[in-house]
PDB file of C-alpha atoms in Angstrom:
ATOM      1  CA  ALA A   1      27.078  18.883 -43.907  1.00 61.00           C
ATOM      2  CA  GLN A   2      29.028  21.956 -42.882  1.00 70.00           C
ATOM      3  CA  LYS A   3      26.799  24.909 -42.129  1.00 90.00           C
ATOM      4  CA  ILE A   4      29.587  27.454 -42.480  1.00 95.00           C
ATOM      5  CA  THR A   5      32.607  26.917 -44.710  1.00 96.00           C
ATOM      6  CA  GLN A   6      35.729  29.011 -44.776  1.00 97.00           C
ATOM      7  CA  THR A   7      37.973  27.575 -47.461  1.00 96.00           C
ATOM      8  CA  GLN A   8      41.089  29.635 -46.766  1.00 95.00           C
ATOM      9  CA  PRO A   9      42.971  28.304 -43.729  1.00 93.00           C
ATOM     10  CA  GLY A  10      45.526  31.082 -43.938  1.00 95.00           C
ATOM     11  CA  MET A  11      46.629  33.993 -46.054  1.00 95.00           C
ATOM     12  CA  PHE A  12      49.181  36.760 -46.263  1.00 96.00           C
ATOM     13  CA  VAL A  13      48.330  40.320 -47.179  1.00 97.00           C
ATOM     14  CA  GLN A  14      50.554  43.307 -47.710  1.00 97.00           C
ATOM     15  CA  GLU A  15      50.019  46.242 -45.378  1.00 97.00           C
ATOM     16  CA  LYS A  16      47.663  48.866 -46.853  1.00 97.00           C
ATOM     17  CA  GLU A  17      46.194  46.410 -49.350  1.00 97.00           C
ATOM     18  CA  ALA A  18      42.669  44.999 -49.274  1.00 97.00           C
ATOM     19  CA  VAL A  19      41.932  41.373 -48.467  1.00 97.00           C
ATOM     20  CA  THR A  20      38.821  39.260 -49.015  1.00 98.00           C
ATOM     21  CA  LEU A  21      37.987  36.379 -46.699  1.00 98.00           C
ATOM     22  CA  ASP A  22      35.598  33.807 -48.102  1.00 98.00           C
ATOM     23  CA  CYS A  23      32.585  32.392 -46.305  1.00 98.00           C
ATOM     24  CA  THR A  24      29.790  30.221 -47.655  1.00 97.00           C
ATOM     25  CA  TYR A  25      26.846  28.989 -45.655  1.00 97.00           C
ATOM     26  CA  ASP A  26      24.054  26.496 -45.839  1.00 95.00           C
ATOM     27  CA  THR A  27      20.594  26.995 -44.395  1.00 91.00           C
ATOM     28  CA  SER A  28      16.971  26.487 -45.321  1.00 89.00           C
ATOM     29  CA  ASP A  29      15.807  29.044 -42.774  1.00 86.00           C
ATOM     30  CA  PRO A  30      14.647  32.242 -44.557  1.00 88.00           C
ATOM     31  CA  SER A  31      15.545  34.325 -41.502  1.00 86.00           C
ATOM     32  CA  TYR A  32      19.182  34.186 -40.549  1.00 89.00           C
ATOM     33  CA  GLY A  33      22.085  36.412 -39.680  1.00 90.00           C
ATOM     34  CA  LEU A  34      25.726  36.319 -40.643  1.00 93.00           C
ATOM     35  CA  PHE A  35      28.537  37.543 -38.405  1.00 93.00           C
ATOM     36  CA  TRP A  36      32.249  38.018 -38.645  1.00 95.00           C
ATOM     37  CA  TYR A  37      34.472  37.867 -35.579  1.00 95.00           C
ATOM     38  CA  LYS A  38      38.163  38.602 -35.173  1.00 96.00           C
ATOM     39  CA  GLN A  39      40.286  36.630 -32.731  1.00 96.00           C
ATOM     40  CA  PRO A  40      43.757  38.118 -32.178  1.00 95.00           C
ATOM     41  CA  SER A  41      46.533  36.184 -30.478  1.00 93.00           C
ATOM     42  CA  SER A  42      45.263  37.398 -27.102  1.00 91.00           C
ATOM     43  CA  GLY A  43      42.262  35.116 -27.622  1.00 91.00           C
ATOM     44  CA  GLU A  44      39.227  37.331 -27.256  1.00 91.00           C
ATOM     45  CA  MET A  45      36.440  37.214 -29.810  1.00 93.00           C
ATOM     46  CA  ILE A  46      35.779  40.642 -31.269  1.00 92.00           C
ATOM     47  CA  PHE A  47      32.581  41.312 -33.206  1.00 91.00           C
ATOM     48  CA  LEU A  48      33.256  42.998 -36.540  1.00 94.00           C
ATOM     49  CA  ILE A  49      30.164  43.097 -38.703  1.00 93.00           C
ATOM     50  CA  TYR A  50      26.659  41.702 -39.106  1.00 92.00           C
ATOM     51  CA  GLN A  51      24.416  41.038 -42.112  1.00 93.00           C
ATOM     52  CA  GLY A  52      20.768  40.037 -41.808  1.00 90.00           C
ATOM     53  CA  SER A  53      19.239  37.811 -44.449  1.00 91.00           C
ATOM     54  CA  TYR A  54      16.627  40.429 -45.312  1.00 91.00           C
ATOM     55  CA  ASP A  55      19.018  43.348 -45.419  1.00 90.00           C
ATOM     56  CA  GLN A  56      19.020  44.931 -48.864  1.00 90.00           C
ATOM     57  CA  GLN A  57      22.354  46.674 -48.544  1.00 94.00           C
ATOM     58  CA  ASN A  58      25.721  45.111 -47.858  1.00 96.00           C
ATOM     59  CA  ALA A  59      26.860  45.854 -44.319  1.00 94.00           C
ATOM     60  CA  THR A  60      29.820  48.148 -43.728  1.00 95.00           C
ATOM     61  CA  GLU A  61      31.679  49.066 -40.542  1.00 94.00           C
ATOM     62  CA  GLY A  62      34.667  51.297 -41.035  1.00 96.00           C
ATOM     63  CA  ARG A  63      37.294  49.341 -42.970  1.00 97.00           C
ATOM     64  CA  TYR A  64      35.145  46.204 -42.910  1.00 97.00           C
ATOM     65  CA  SER A  65      32.514  45.426 -45.482  1.00 97.00           C
ATOM     66  CA  LEU A  66      30.502  42.318 -46.124  1.00 97.00           C
ATOM     67  CA  ASN A  67      29.940  41.175 -49.692  1.00 97.00           C
ATOM     68  CA  PHE A  68      26.604  39.420 -49.287  1.00 97.00           C
ATOM     69  CA  GLN A  69      25.496  37.311 -52.246  1.00 96.00           C
ATOM     70  CA  LYS A  70      22.328  35.649 -51.066  1.00 95.00           C
ATOM     71  CA  ALA A  71      21.676  33.480 -54.111  1.00 95.00           C
ATOM     72  CA  ARG A  72      25.183  32.066 -53.901  1.00 96.00           C
ATOM     73  CA  LYS A  73      24.966  31.790 -50.100  1.00 96.00           C
ATOM     74  CA  SER A  74      28.181  33.633 -49.603  1.00 97.00           C
ATOM     75  CA  ALA A  75      29.124  36.360 -47.127  1.00 97.00           C
ATOM     76  CA  ASN A  76      32.702  37.372 -47.776  1.00 98.00           C
ATOM     77  CA  LEU A  77      34.475  39.850 -45.518  1.00 98.00           C
ATOM     78  CA  VAL A  78      36.517  42.579 -47.151  1.00 98.00           C
ATOM     79  CA  ILE A  79      39.116  44.396 -45.086  1.00 98.00           C
ATOM     80  CA  SER A  80      40.367  47.506 -46.821  1.00 96.00           C
ATOM     81  CA  ALA A  81      43.710  49.204 -46.196  1.00 97.00           C
ATOM     82  CA  SER A  82      45.094  46.364 -44.060  1.00 97.00           C
ATOM     83  CA  GLN A  83      47.014  47.247 -40.929  1.00 97.00           C
ATOM     84  CA  LEU A  84      49.503  45.196 -38.936  1.00 97.00           C
ATOM     85  CA  GLY A  85      46.923  44.975 -36.157  1.00 97.00           C
ATOM     86  CA  ASP A  86      44.596  43.107 -38.497  1.00 98.00           C
ATOM     87  CA  SER A  87      46.770  39.998 -38.146  1.00 98.00           C
ATOM     88  CA  ALA A  88      44.443  37.516 -36.447  1.00 97.00           C
ATOM     89  CA  MET A  89      42.057  34.616 -36.949  1.00 97.00           C
ATOM     90  CA  TYR A  90      38.772  35.569 -38.554  1.00 98.00           C
ATOM     91  CA  PHE A  91      35.611  33.568 -38.058  1.00 97.00           C
ATOM     92  CA  CYS A  92      32.409  33.639 -40.037  1.00 97.00           C
ATOM     93  CA  ALA A  93      29.300  32.594 -38.122  1.00 94.00           C
ATOM     94  CA  MET A  94      25.616  32.139 -38.829  1.00 92.00           C
ATOM     95  CA  ARG A  95      22.598  32.539 -36.607  1.00 88.00           C
ATOM     96  CA  GLU A  96      19.494  30.652 -37.589  1.00 82.00           C
ATOM     97  CA  GLY A  97      16.191  31.358 -35.966  1.00 70.00           C
ATOM     98  CA  GLY A  98      13.188  29.114 -35.644  1.00 63.00           C
ATOM     99  CA  ALA A  99      13.909  25.624 -34.426  1.00 59.00           C
ATOM    100  CA  ALA A 100      17.648  26.331 -34.352  1.00 57.00           C
ATOM    101  CA  GLY A 101      16.945  28.819 -31.624  1.00 63.00           C
ATOM    102  CA  ASN A 102      19.453  31.505 -32.444  1.00 71.00           C
ATOM    103  CA  LYS A 103      22.611  29.577 -31.758  1.00 76.00           C
ATOM    104  CA  LEU A 104      25.696  30.759 -33.616  1.00 84.00           C
ATOM    105  CA  THR A 105      27.471  28.203 -35.761  1.00 89.00           C
ATOM    106  CA  PHE A 106      31.069  29.012 -36.636  1.00 93.00           C
ATOM    107  CA  GLY A 107      33.264  28.243 -39.591  1.00 95.00           C
ATOM    108  CA  GLY A 108      36.777  26.901 -39.156  1.00 94.00           C
ATOM    109  CA  GLY A 109      38.382  30.312 -39.434  1.00 96.00           C
ATOM    110  CA  THR A 110      40.985  31.984 -41.644  1.00 97.00           C
ATOM    111  CA  ARG A 111      44.306  33.132 -40.247  1.00 97.00           C
ATOM    112  CA  VAL A 112      45.438  36.447 -41.725  1.00 98.00           C
ATOM    113  CA  LEU A 113      48.994  37.713 -41.468  1.00 98.00           C
ATOM    114  CA  VAL A 114      49.635  41.278 -42.553  1.00 97.00           C
ATOM    115  CA  LYS A 115      53.149  41.869 -43.844  1.00 97.00           C
ATOM    116  CA  PRO A 116      54.826  45.263 -43.439  1.00 95.00           C
TER     117      PRO A 116
ATOM    118  CA  ASP B   1      31.721  49.531 -22.481  1.00 70.00           C
ATOM    119  CA  ALA B   2      29.495  46.703 -21.301  1.00 83.00           C
ATOM    120  CA  ARG B   3      31.282  43.404 -21.236  1.00 91.00           C
ATOM    121  CA  VAL B   4      30.841  39.745 -20.451  1.00 95.00           C
ATOM    122  CA  THR B   5      33.043  38.741 -17.526  1.00 96.00           C
ATOM    123  CA  GLN B   6      34.441  35.238 -17.232  1.00 97.00           C
ATOM    124  CA  THR B   7      36.361  33.757 -14.341  1.00 97.00           C
ATOM    125  CA  PRO B   8      38.875  32.300 -13.928  1.00 97.00           C
ATOM    126  CA  ARG B   9      40.959  33.477 -16.857  1.00 96.00           C
ATOM    127  CA  ASP B  10      43.179  30.408 -16.644  1.00 97.00           C
ATOM    128  CA  LYS B  11      42.737  27.145 -14.814  1.00 98.00           C
ATOM    129  CA  VAL B  12      45.111  24.224 -14.511  1.00 98.00           C
ATOM    130  CA  THR B  13      43.757  21.188 -12.729  1.00 97.00           C
ATOM    131  CA  GLU B  14      44.447  17.522 -12.298  1.00 97.00           C
ATOM    132  CA  MET B  15      42.415  14.874 -13.993  1.00 97.00           C
ATOM    133  CA  GLY B  16      39.431  13.863 -11.888  1.00 97.00           C
ATOM    134  CA  GLN B  17      39.013  17.231 -10.201  1.00 97.00           C
ATOM    135  CA  GLU B  18      35.885  19.339 -10.418  1.00 98.00           C
ATOM    136  CA  VAL B  19      36.119  22.541 -12.416  1.00 98.00           C
ATOM    137  CA  THR B  20      33.640  25.408 -12.258  1.00 98.00           C
ATOM    138  CA  MET B  21      33.724  28.274 -14.742  1.00 98.00           C
ATOM    139  CA  ARG B  22      31.676  31.397 -14.195  1.00 98.00           C
ATOM    140  CA  CYS B  23      30.187  33.986 -16.482  1.00 98.00           C
ATOM    141  CA  GLN B  24      28.562  37.313 -15.763  1.00 97.00           C
ATOM    142  CA  PRO B  25      26.527  38.300 -18.829  1.00 96.00           C
ATOM    143  CA  ILE B  26      25.906  41.880 -19.849  1.00 94.00           C
ATOM    144  CA  LEU B  27      23.191  43.443 -17.722  1.00 93.00           C
ATOM    145  CA  GLY B  28      19.895  43.168 -19.543  1.00 89.00           C
ATOM    146  CA  HIS B  29      20.962  40.377 -21.878  1.00 90.00           C
ATOM    147  CA  ASN B  30      18.579  37.459 -21.595  1.00 87.00           C
ATOM    148  CA  THR B  31      20.409  34.867 -23.678  1.00 89.00           C
ATOM    149  CA  VAL B  32      23.638  33.191 -22.595  1.00 93.00           C
ATOM    150  CA  PHE B  33      25.787  30.765 -24.570  1.00 93.00           C
ATOM    151  CA  TRP B  34      28.681  28.505 -23.664  1.00 96.00           C
ATOM    152  CA  TYR B  35      31.187  27.651 -26.405  1.00 95.00           C
ATOM    153  CA  ARG B  36      34.314  25.530 -26.350  1.00 96.00           C
ATOM    154  CA  GLN B  37      37.252  26.173 -28.659  1.00 96.00           C
ATOM    155  CA  THR B  38      39.898  23.598 -29.522  1.00 95.00           C
ATOM    156  CA  MET B  39      42.339  23.348 -32.371  1.00 90.00           C
ATOM    157  CA  MET B  40      40.749  20.156 -33.623  1.00 90.00           C
ATOM    158  CA  GLN B  41      37.064  20.999 -33.327  1.00 89.00           C
ATOM    159  CA  GLY B  42      37.064  24.766 -33.589  1.00 91.00           C
ATOM    160  CA  LEU B  43      34.239  26.600 -31.831  1.00 93.00           C
ATOM    161  CA  GLU B  44      31.493  24.302 -30.584  1.00 91.00           C
ATOM    162  CA  LEU B  45      28.280  25.309 -28.876  1.00 91.00           C
ATOM    163  CA  LEU B  46      27.864  23.468 -25.592  1.00 94.00           C
ATOM    164  CA  ALA B  47      24.688  24.975 -24.161  1.00 92.00           C
ATOM    165  CA  TYR B  48      22.574  28.062 -24.072  1.00 88.00           C
ATOM    166  CA  PHE B  49      19.922  29.702 -21.957  1.00 90.00           C
ATOM    167  CA  ARG B  50      17.096  32.104 -22.593  1.00 87.00           C
ATOM    168  CA  ASN B  51      15.719  33.934 -19.570  1.00 88.00           C
ATOM    169  CA  ARG B  52      17.728  31.518 -17.388  1.00 91.00           C
ATOM    170  CA  ALA B  53      15.975  28.463 -18.847  1.00 89.00           C
ATOM    171  CA  PRO B  54      18.148  25.955 -20.711  1.00 88.00           C
ATOM    172  CA  LEU B  55      17.144  25.834 -24.375  1.00 84.00           C
ATOM    173  CA  ASP B  56      19.700  23.495 -25.820  1.00 83.00           C
ATOM    174  CA  ASP B  57      22.515  21.557 -24.226  1.00 85.00           C
ATOM    175  CA  SER B  58      22.836  18.897 -26.905  1.00 84.00           C
ATOM    176  CA  GLY B  59      26.458  19.847 -27.533  1.00 86.00           C
ATOM    177  CA  MET B  60      27.476  19.068 -23.997  1.00 90.00           C
ATOM    178  CA  PRO B  61      28.709  15.688 -22.704  1.00 87.00           C
ATOM    179  CA  LYS B  62      25.941  15.028 -20.200  1.00 87.00           C
ATOM    180  CA  ASP B  63      27.789  12.580 -18.025  1.00 92.00           C
ATOM    181  CA  ARG B  64      30.349  15.093 -16.795  1.00 96.00           C
ATOM    182  CA  PHE B  65      29.242  18.570 -17.829  1.00 96.00           C
ATOM    183  CA  SER B  66      26.487  20.673 -16.351  1.00 95.00           C
ATOM    184  CA  ALA B  67      25.415  24.246 -17.040  1.00 96.00           C
ATOM    185  CA  GLU B  68      23.190  26.407 -14.874  1.00 95.00           C
ATOM    186  CA  MET B  69      21.997  29.951 -14.400  1.00 95.00           C
ATOM    187  CA  PRO B  70      21.260  30.388 -10.727  1.00 93.00           C
ATOM    188  CA  ASP B  71      20.301  33.987 -11.394  1.00 93.00           C
ATOM    189  CA  ALA B  72      20.258  36.475 -14.253  1.00 92.00           C
ATOM    190  CA  THR B  73      23.751  37.748 -13.434  1.00 94.00           C
ATOM    191  CA  LEU B  74      25.544  34.410 -13.249  1.00 97.00           C
ATOM    192  CA  ALA B  75      25.967  31.419 -15.516  1.00 97.00           C
ATOM    193  CA  THR B  76      28.113  28.464 -14.538  1.00 97.00           C
ATOM    194  CA  LEU B  77      29.668  25.579 -16.429  1.00 97.00           C
ATOM    195  CA  LYS B  78      30.860  22.676 -14.327  1.00 97.00           C
ATOM    196  CA  ILE B  79      32.928  19.667 -15.278  1.00 97.00           C
ATOM    197  CA  GLN B  80      33.062  16.754 -12.871  1.00 97.00           C
ATOM    198  CA  PRO B  81      35.261  14.775 -13.155  1.00 96.00           C
ATOM    199  CA  SER B  82      37.570  16.616 -15.541  1.00 97.00           C
ATOM    200  CA  GLU B  83      39.618  14.768 -18.162  1.00 97.00           C
ATOM    201  CA  PRO B  84      42.627  15.819 -20.255  1.00 97.00           C
ATOM    202  CA  ARG B  85      40.429  15.940 -23.373  1.00 96.00           C
ATOM    203  CA  ASP B  86      38.454  18.756 -21.731  1.00 97.00           C
ATOM    204  CA  SER B  87      41.454  21.039 -22.132  1.00 97.00           C
ATOM    205  CA  ALA B  88      40.219  23.954 -24.229  1.00 97.00           C
ATOM    206  CA  VAL B  89      39.210  27.576 -24.089  1.00 97.00           C
ATOM    207  CA  TYR B  90      35.646  27.993 -22.856  1.00 98.00           C
ATOM    208  CA  PHE B  91      33.801  31.098 -23.952  1.00 97.00           C
ATOM    209  CA  CYS B  92      30.643  32.585 -22.600  1.00 96.00           C
ATOM    210  CA  ALA B  93      28.619  34.930 -24.800  1.00 94.00           C
ATOM    211  CA  SER B  94      25.491  36.892 -24.078  1.00 93.00           C
ATOM    212  CA  GLY B  95      22.883  38.526 -26.257  1.00 88.00           C
ATOM    213  CA  LEU B  96      19.479  40.134 -26.162  1.00 83.00           C
ATOM    214  CA  GLY B  97      16.734  38.006 -27.607  1.00 73.00           C
ATOM    215  CA  THR B  98      13.524  39.716 -28.600  1.00 65.00           C
ATOM    216  CA  GLY B  99      11.056  37.220 -29.876  1.00 59.00           C
ATOM    217  CA  PRO B 100      12.749  34.656 -32.102  1.00 54.00           C
ATOM    218  CA  VAL B 101      15.836  36.759 -32.816  1.00 59.00           C
ATOM    219  CA  VAL B 102      18.994  37.369 -30.835  1.00 62.00           C
ATOM    220  CA  SER B 103      20.458  40.659 -31.946  1.00 64.00           C
ATOM    221  CA  GLY B 104      24.178  40.477 -31.444  1.00 76.00           C
ATOM    222  CA  TYR B 105      26.436  38.314 -29.321  1.00 86.00           C
ATOM    223  CA  THR B 106      29.154  39.618 -27.033  1.00 91.00           C
ATOM    224  CA  PHE B 107      31.854  37.197 -25.988  1.00 94.00           C
ATOM    225  CA  GLY B 108      33.788  37.078 -22.766  1.00 95.00           C
ATOM    226  CA  SER B 109      37.572  36.733 -22.729  1.00 95.00           C
ATOM    227  CA  GLY B 110      37.341  33.006 -22.177  1.00 96.00           C
ATOM    228  CA  THR B 111      38.627  30.547 -19.583  1.00 97.00           C
ATOM    229  CA  ARG B 112      41.666  28.558 -20.673  1.00 97.00           C
ATOM    230  CA  LEU B 113      41.364  25.150 -19.045  1.00 98.00           C
ATOM    231  CA  THR B 114      44.241  22.718 -18.884  1.00 98.00           C
ATOM    232  CA  VAL B 115      43.628  19.301 -17.380  1.00 98.00           C
ATOM    233  CA  VAL B 116      46.792  17.352 -16.635  1.00 97.00           C
TER     234      VAL B 116
END
């Protein structure tokens, strides 16, 4: 079974609009962390935002916010006021502790193209 | 800014040749990961180390791949002999693990390997 599922392979968004990228996860570990990374065409992996499983508040970092719905096992990324530079692949990832030993498992990614 | 340094940035080699990729983790980080990214498989964890000791290399083809950390400032991933199906981008990431948790992962720029 997929640990991390990103159901949107690609999407367009108009510049200055908000966009939501979906991510659902599957784990039985009570202690886990959820990450979002951006990968522009240059190829590097850029950390965007992190949400711990015990965090009470949804994480925010500038224009990025994470809509964490624990009971539904979803961790959607919201990018507000999209910019042309936001065009990239976006990956959701999960860290599980315990026996999984902190390795990050990635979803398949969502390609975002911001239109001027 | 502290960064993870990977060399070489690009590598083209002939099938059957040995390939060595190097990674310098962020100073003070005690956990190092090797990931491989392909279009078909996405991002796959190959191996990872905590305090230079290998914790999990189950994602790595054992017959041709080997990963080591000769010291805290250097991690290596070796493929011998290389095959065309090894063509991919190989990422190194480092993090600081305190107890059972790794708090944050920083990725290097990757090594793009092409085996012809």
